[in-house]
Structure formats: structure tokens, C-alpha cells
PDB file of C-alpha atoms in Angstrom:
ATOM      1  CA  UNK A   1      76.006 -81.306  72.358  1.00 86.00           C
ATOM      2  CA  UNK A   2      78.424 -80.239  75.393  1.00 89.00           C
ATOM      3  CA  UNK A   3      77.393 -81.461  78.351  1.00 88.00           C
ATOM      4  CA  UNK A   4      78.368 -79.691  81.785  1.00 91.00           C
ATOM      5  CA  UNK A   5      76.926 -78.897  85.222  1.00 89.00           C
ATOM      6  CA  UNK A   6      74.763 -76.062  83.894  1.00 89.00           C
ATOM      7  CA  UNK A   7      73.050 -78.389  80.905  1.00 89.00           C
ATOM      8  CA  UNK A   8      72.624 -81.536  83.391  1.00 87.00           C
ATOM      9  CA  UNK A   9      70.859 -78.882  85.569  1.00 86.00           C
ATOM     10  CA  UNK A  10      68.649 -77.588  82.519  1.00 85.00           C
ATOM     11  CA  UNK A  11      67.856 -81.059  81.205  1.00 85.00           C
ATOM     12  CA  UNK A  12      66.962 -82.738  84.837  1.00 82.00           C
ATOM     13  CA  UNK A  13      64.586 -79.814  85.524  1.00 83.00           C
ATOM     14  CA  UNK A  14      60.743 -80.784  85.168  1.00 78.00           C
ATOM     15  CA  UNK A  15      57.764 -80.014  86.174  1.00 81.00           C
ATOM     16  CA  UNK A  16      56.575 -82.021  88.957  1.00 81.00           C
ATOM     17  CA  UNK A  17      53.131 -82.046  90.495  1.00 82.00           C
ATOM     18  CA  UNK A  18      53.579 -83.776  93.486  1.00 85.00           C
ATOM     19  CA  UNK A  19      56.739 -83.377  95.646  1.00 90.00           C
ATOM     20  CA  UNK A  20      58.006 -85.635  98.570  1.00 90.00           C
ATOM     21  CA  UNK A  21      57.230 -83.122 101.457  1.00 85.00           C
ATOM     22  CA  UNK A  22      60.959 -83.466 103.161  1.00 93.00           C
ATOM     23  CA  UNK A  23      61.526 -79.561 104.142  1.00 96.00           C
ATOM     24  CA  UNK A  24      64.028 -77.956 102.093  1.00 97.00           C
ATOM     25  CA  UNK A  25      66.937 -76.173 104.123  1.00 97.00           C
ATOM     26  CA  UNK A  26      67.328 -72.587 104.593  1.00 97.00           C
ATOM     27  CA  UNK A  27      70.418 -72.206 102.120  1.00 98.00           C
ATOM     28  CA  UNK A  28      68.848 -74.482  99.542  1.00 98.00           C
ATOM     29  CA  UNK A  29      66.252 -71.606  99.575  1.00 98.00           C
ATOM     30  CA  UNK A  30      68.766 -68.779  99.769  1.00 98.00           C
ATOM     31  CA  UNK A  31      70.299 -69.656  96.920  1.00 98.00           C
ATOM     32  CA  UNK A  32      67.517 -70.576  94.799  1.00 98.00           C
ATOM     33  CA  UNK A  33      66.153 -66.872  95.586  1.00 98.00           C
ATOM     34  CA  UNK A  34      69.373 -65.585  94.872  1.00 98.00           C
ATOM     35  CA  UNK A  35      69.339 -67.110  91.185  1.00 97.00           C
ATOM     36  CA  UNK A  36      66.403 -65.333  90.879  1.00 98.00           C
ATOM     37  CA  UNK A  37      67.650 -62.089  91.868  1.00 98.00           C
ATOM     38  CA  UNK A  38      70.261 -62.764  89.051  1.00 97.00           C
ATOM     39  CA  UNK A  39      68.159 -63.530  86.505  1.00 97.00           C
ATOM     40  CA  UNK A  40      68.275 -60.920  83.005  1.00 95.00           C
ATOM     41  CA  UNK A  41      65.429 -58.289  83.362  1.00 95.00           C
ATOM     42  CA  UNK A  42      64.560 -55.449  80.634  1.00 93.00           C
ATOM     43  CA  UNK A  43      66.514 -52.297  81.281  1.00 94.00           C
ATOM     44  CA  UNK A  44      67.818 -53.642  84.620  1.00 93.00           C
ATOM     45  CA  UNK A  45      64.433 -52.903  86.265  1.00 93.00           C
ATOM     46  CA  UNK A  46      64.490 -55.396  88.684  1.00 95.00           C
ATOM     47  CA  UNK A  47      60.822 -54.942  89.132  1.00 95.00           C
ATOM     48  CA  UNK A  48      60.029 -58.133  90.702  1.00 96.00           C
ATOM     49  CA  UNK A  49      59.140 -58.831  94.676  1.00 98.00           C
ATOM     50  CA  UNK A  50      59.832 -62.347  95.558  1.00 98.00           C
ATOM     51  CA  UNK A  51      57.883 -63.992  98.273  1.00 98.00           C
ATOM     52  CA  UNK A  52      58.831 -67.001  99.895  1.00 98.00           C
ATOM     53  CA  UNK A  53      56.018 -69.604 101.483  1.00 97.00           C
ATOM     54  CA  UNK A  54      57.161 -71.942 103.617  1.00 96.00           C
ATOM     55  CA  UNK A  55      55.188 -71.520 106.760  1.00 96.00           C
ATOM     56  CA  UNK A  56      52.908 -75.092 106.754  1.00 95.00           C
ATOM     57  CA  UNK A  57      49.848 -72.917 108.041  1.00 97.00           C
ATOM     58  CA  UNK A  58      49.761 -70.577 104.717  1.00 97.00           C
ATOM     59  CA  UNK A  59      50.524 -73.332 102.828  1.00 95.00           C
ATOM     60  CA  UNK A  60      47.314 -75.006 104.519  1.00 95.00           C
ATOM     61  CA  UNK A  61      45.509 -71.920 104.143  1.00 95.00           C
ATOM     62  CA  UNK A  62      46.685 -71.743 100.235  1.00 95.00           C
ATOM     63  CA  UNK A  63      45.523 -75.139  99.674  1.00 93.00           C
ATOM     64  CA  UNK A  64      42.407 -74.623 101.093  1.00 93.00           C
ATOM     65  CA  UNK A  65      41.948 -71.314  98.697  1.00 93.00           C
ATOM     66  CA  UNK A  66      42.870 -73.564  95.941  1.00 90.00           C
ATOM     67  CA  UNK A  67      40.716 -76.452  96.367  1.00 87.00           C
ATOM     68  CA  UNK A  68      37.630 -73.793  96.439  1.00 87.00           C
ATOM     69  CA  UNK A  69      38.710 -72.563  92.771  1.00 83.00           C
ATOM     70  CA  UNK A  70      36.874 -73.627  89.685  1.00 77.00           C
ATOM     71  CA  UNK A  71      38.596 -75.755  87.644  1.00 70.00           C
ATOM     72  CA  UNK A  72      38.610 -74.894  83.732  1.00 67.00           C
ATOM     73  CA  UNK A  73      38.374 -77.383  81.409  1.00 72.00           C
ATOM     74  CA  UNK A  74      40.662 -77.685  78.790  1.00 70.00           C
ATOM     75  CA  UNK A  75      39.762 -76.359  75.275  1.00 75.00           C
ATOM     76  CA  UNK A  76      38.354 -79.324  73.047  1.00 78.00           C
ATOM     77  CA  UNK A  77      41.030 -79.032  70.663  1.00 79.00           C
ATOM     78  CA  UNK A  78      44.057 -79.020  72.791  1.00 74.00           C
ATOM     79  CA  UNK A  79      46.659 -81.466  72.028  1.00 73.00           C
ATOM     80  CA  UNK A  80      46.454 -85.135  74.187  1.00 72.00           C
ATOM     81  CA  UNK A  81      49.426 -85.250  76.661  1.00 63.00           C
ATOM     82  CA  UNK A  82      51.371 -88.214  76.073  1.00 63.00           C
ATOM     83  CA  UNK A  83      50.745 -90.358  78.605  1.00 60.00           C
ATOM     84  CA  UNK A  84      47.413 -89.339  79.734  1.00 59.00           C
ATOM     85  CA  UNK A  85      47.002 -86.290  82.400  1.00 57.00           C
ATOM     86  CA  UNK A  86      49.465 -85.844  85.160  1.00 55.00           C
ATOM     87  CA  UNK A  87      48.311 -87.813  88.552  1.00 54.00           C
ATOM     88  CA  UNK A  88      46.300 -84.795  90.665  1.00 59.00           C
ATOM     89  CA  UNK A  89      47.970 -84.626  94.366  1.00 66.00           C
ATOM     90  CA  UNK A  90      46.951 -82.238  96.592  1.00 81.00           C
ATOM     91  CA  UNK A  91      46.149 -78.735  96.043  1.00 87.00           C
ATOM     92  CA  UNK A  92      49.851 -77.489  97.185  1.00 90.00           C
ATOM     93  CA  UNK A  93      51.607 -80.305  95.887  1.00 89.00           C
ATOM     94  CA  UNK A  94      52.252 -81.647  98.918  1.00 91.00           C
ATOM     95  CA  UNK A  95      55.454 -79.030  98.454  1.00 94.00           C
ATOM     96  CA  UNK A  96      57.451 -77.308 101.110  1.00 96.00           C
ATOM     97  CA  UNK A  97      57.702 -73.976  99.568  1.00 97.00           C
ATOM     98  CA  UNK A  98      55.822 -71.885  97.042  1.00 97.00           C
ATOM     99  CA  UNK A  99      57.328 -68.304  95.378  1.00 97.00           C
ATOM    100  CA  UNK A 100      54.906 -66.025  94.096  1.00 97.00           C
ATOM    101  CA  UNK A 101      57.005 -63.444  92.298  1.00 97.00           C
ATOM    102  CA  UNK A 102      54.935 -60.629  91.562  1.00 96.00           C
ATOM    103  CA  UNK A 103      55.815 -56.942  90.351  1.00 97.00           C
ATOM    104  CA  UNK A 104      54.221 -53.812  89.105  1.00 97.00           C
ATOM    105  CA  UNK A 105      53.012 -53.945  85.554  1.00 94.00           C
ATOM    106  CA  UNK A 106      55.481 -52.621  83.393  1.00 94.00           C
ATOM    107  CA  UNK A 107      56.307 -53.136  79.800  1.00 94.00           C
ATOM    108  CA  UNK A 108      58.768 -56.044  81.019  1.00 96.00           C
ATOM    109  CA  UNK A 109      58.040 -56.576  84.182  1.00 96.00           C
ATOM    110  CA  UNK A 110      55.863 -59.877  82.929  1.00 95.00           C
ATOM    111  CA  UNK A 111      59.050 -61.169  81.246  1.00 96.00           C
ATOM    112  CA  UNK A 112      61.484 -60.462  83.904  1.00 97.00           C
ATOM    113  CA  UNK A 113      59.324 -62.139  86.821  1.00 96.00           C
ATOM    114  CA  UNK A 114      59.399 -65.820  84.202  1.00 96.00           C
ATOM    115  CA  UNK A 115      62.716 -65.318  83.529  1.00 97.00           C
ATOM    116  CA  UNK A 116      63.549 -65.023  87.352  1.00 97.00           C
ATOM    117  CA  UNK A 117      61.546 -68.159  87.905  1.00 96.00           C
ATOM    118  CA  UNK A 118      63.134 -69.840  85.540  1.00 96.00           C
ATOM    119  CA  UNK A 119      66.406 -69.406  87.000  1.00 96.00           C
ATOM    120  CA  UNK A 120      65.541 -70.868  90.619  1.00 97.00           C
ATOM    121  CA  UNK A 121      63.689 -73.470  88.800  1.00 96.00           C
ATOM    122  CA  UNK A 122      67.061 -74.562  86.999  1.00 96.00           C
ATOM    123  CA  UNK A 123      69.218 -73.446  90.803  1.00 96.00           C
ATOM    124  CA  UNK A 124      66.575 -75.450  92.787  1.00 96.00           C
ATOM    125  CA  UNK A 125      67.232 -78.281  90.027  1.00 94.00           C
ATOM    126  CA  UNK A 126      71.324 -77.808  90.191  1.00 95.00           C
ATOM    127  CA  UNK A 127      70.504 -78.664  94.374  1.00 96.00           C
ATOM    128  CA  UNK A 128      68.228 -81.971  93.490  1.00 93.00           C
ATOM    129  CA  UNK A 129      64.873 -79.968  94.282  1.00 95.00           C
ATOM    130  CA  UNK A 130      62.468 -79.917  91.972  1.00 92.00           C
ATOM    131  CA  UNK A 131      59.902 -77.128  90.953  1.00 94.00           C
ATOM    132  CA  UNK A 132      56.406 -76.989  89.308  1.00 91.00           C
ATOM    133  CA  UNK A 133      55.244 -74.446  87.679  1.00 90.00           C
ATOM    134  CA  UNK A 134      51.767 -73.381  88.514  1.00 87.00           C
ATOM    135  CA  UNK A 135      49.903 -71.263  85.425  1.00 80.00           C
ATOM    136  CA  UNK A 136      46.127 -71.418  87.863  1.00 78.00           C
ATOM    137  CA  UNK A 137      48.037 -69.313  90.861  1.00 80.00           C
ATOM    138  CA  UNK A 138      49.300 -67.134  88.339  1.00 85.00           C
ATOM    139  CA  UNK A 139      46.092 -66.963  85.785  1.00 85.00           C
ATOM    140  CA  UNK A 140      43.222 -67.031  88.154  1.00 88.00           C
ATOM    141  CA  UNK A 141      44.096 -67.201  91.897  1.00 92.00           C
ATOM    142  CA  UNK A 142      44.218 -63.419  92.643  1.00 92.00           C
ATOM    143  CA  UNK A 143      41.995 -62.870  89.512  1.00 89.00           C
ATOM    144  CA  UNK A 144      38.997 -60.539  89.812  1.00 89.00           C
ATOM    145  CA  UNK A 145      38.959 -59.732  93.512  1.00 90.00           C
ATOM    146  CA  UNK A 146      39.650 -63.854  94.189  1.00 92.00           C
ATOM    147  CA  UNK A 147      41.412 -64.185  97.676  1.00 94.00           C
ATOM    148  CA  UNK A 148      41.806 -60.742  98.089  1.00 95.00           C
ATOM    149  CA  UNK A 149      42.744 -61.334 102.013  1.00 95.00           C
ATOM    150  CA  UNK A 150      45.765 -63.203 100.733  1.00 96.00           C
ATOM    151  CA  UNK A 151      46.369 -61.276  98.318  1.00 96.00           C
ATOM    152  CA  UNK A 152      46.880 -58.603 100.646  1.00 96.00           C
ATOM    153  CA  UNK A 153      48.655 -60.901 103.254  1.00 97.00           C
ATOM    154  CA  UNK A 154      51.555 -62.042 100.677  1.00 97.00           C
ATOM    155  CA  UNK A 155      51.752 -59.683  97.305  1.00 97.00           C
ATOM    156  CA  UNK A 156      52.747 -56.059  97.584  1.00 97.00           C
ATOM    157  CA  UNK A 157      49.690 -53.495  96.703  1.00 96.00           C
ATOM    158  CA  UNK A 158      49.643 -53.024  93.218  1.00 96.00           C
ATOM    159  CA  UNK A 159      51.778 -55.477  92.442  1.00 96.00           C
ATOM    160  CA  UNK A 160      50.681 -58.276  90.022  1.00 95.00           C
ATOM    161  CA  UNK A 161      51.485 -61.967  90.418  1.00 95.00           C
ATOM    162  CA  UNK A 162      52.776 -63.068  86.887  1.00 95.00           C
ATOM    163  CA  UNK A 163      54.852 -66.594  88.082  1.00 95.00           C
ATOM    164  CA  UNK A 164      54.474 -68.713  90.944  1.00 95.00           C
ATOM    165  CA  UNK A 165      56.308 -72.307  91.258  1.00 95.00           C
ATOM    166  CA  UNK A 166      56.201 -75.062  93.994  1.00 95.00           C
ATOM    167  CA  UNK A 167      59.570 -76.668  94.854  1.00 96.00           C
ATOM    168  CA  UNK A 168      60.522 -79.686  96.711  1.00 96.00           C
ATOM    169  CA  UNK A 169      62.227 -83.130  96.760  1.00 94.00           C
ATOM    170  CA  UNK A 170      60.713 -85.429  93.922  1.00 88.00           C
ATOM    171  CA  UNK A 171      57.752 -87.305  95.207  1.00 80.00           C
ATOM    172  CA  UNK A 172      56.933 -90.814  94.216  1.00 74.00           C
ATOM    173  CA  UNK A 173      56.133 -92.223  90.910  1.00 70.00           C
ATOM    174  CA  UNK A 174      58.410 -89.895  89.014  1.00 69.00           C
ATOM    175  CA  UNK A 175      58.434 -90.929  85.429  1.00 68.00           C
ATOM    176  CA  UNK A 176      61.173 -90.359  82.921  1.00 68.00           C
ATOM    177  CA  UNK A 177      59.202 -87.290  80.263  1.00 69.00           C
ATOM    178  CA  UNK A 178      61.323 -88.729  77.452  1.00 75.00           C
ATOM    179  CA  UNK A 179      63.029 -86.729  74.690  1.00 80.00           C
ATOM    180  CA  UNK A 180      62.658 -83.375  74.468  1.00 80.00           C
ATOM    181  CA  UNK A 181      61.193 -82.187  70.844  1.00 85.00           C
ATOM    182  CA  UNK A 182      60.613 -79.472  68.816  1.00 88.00           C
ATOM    183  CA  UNK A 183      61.295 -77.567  65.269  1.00 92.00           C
ATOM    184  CA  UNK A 184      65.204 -75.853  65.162  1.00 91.00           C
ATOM    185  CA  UNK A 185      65.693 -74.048  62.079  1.00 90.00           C
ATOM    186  CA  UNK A 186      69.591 -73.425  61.122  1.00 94.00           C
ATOM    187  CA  UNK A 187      70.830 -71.085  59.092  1.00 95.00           C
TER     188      UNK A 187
END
């Protein structure tokens, strides 16, 4: 394999679930946002609406939204994590800054908005901040009329939130995840 900048970004990106809470700097956050903006979308829609949390109140008021959500179990026949569960921190992480990216439903408008998060996640890890995907603020936390109020506070009407990602310094207790695996067919 070739190794440069961009690959030792894309391999030291993880997903972390609880970040040091050191703020992160106002270009750090410009230019992970800006990675997003650059990201490939389907017919060069650029359908997506970014918004940034950072404000320590929402991201109280967030948490407390959060911590008020039913929890799901996981399906009896998922696979075992290796290593156990991850360690549960608090409801926001203990994260700096949350980005909702949200857009109006269109044929690739759900595509575009993960691609977009997956290019600040790989920025964000370029800059030694990490980022942690979160699948409940996406799946559930606007869900069915839940937290409509901020809802209305932080998405645009009618838009739908299809990624949302934490990002801060790594916290404590970071373990190496190992070697990456999977099935590559060449032909």
C-alpha cells in the first residue's frame, strides 16, 4: 500500500464516543465544514444544510433531549463487538461540537449528506480531532414529532437530518481498534 498524508488521515480516523472536551478553534471548524462543502454529491445538488453546534447551552440542552430517549436494544442476533461494548460517556460525548447535516429528501440527497460527513470526519482527523458518528441523532432523535422545538431551532423546515457526528480531541482510554478487515475481491 502507498502511504501519504491523505491515507494516515483515513486510517487514524475512528469513531470515538467520548472526546476530551478541550474547545476546538474556529479554523479547525472552518475547514472541517469546508471539506464538507467539497465532498461528491449526485448531479452536483449540493442539497445539504450544515449546522454547526458549539454553543455549551444547546449542547446541554441536546444532552438533556438525549438522555430522555429510549434506548433500543440490539437485535439478538447481531454480531458481539470485539472487545465488549464501547464505554457509555455522556449523552453528547462530552464533545465540543456536533454537525447535523440535514437536506431535503431527494433521490441523493441521503448519500450526499454521508458522503459530506465523511469528508470532515477524515479533515477533522487530518487536524488531530476526532469524530463519532451518531446513527440515534440521525435514526430516532427528530423521529415522529421527537424534539420538534429543536428541530425547529437547528434543521431547516422540511429538511431531513440523515448524518450527524460529534468531534473533538480524543478523550481518555483510547484503545488501538486493531486491523481493519473485510472481503476484497480482485479481478
Amino acid at each position: 500500500m502507498i502511504e501519504n498524508e491523505t491515507m494516515k488521515s483515513i486510517m487514524a480516523r475512528r469513531s470515538y464516543k467520548v472526546f476530551d472536551s478541550k474547545p476546538i478553534g474556529d479554523d479547525e471548524i472552518e475547514t472541517i465544514v469546508q471539506a464538507g462543502l467539497y465532498a461528491p454529491t449526485g448531479m452536483n445538488m449540493q442539497p445539504w444544510h450544515f449546522t454547526v453546534i458549539k454553543s455549551p447551552e444547546m449542547m446541554e440542552r441536546i444532552g438533556e433531549a438525549i438522555k430522555s430517549m429510549p434506548r433500543p436494544e440490539p437485535p439478538k442476533d447481531a454480531p458481539k463487538r470485539p472487545g465488549g461494548p464501547p464505554p457509555m460517556g455522556p449523552p453528547t460525548r462530552n464533545a465540543p461540537v456536533l454537525i447535523l447535516i440535514s437536506a431535503k429528501e431527494t433521490m441523493t440527497s441521503p448519500i450526499d449528506c454521508h458522503l459530506a460527513m465523511e469528508n470532515m470526519s477524515i479533515a477533522a482527523a487530518s487536524l488531530g480531532i476526532m469524530s463519532g458518528w451518531d446513527f440515534g441523532m440521525v435514526k430516532d432523535f427528530f423521529a415522529n414529532g421527537n424534539n420538534a422545538e429543536l428541530k425547529k431551532e437547528l434543521i431547516p423546515e422540511g429538511n431531513t437530518v440523515f448524518s450527524a457526528a460529534f468531534f473533538g480531541y480524543p478523550g481518555p482510554d483510547v484503545k488501538d481498534r486493531g486491523e481493519r478487515k473485510g472481503e476484497v475481491s480482485y479481478f
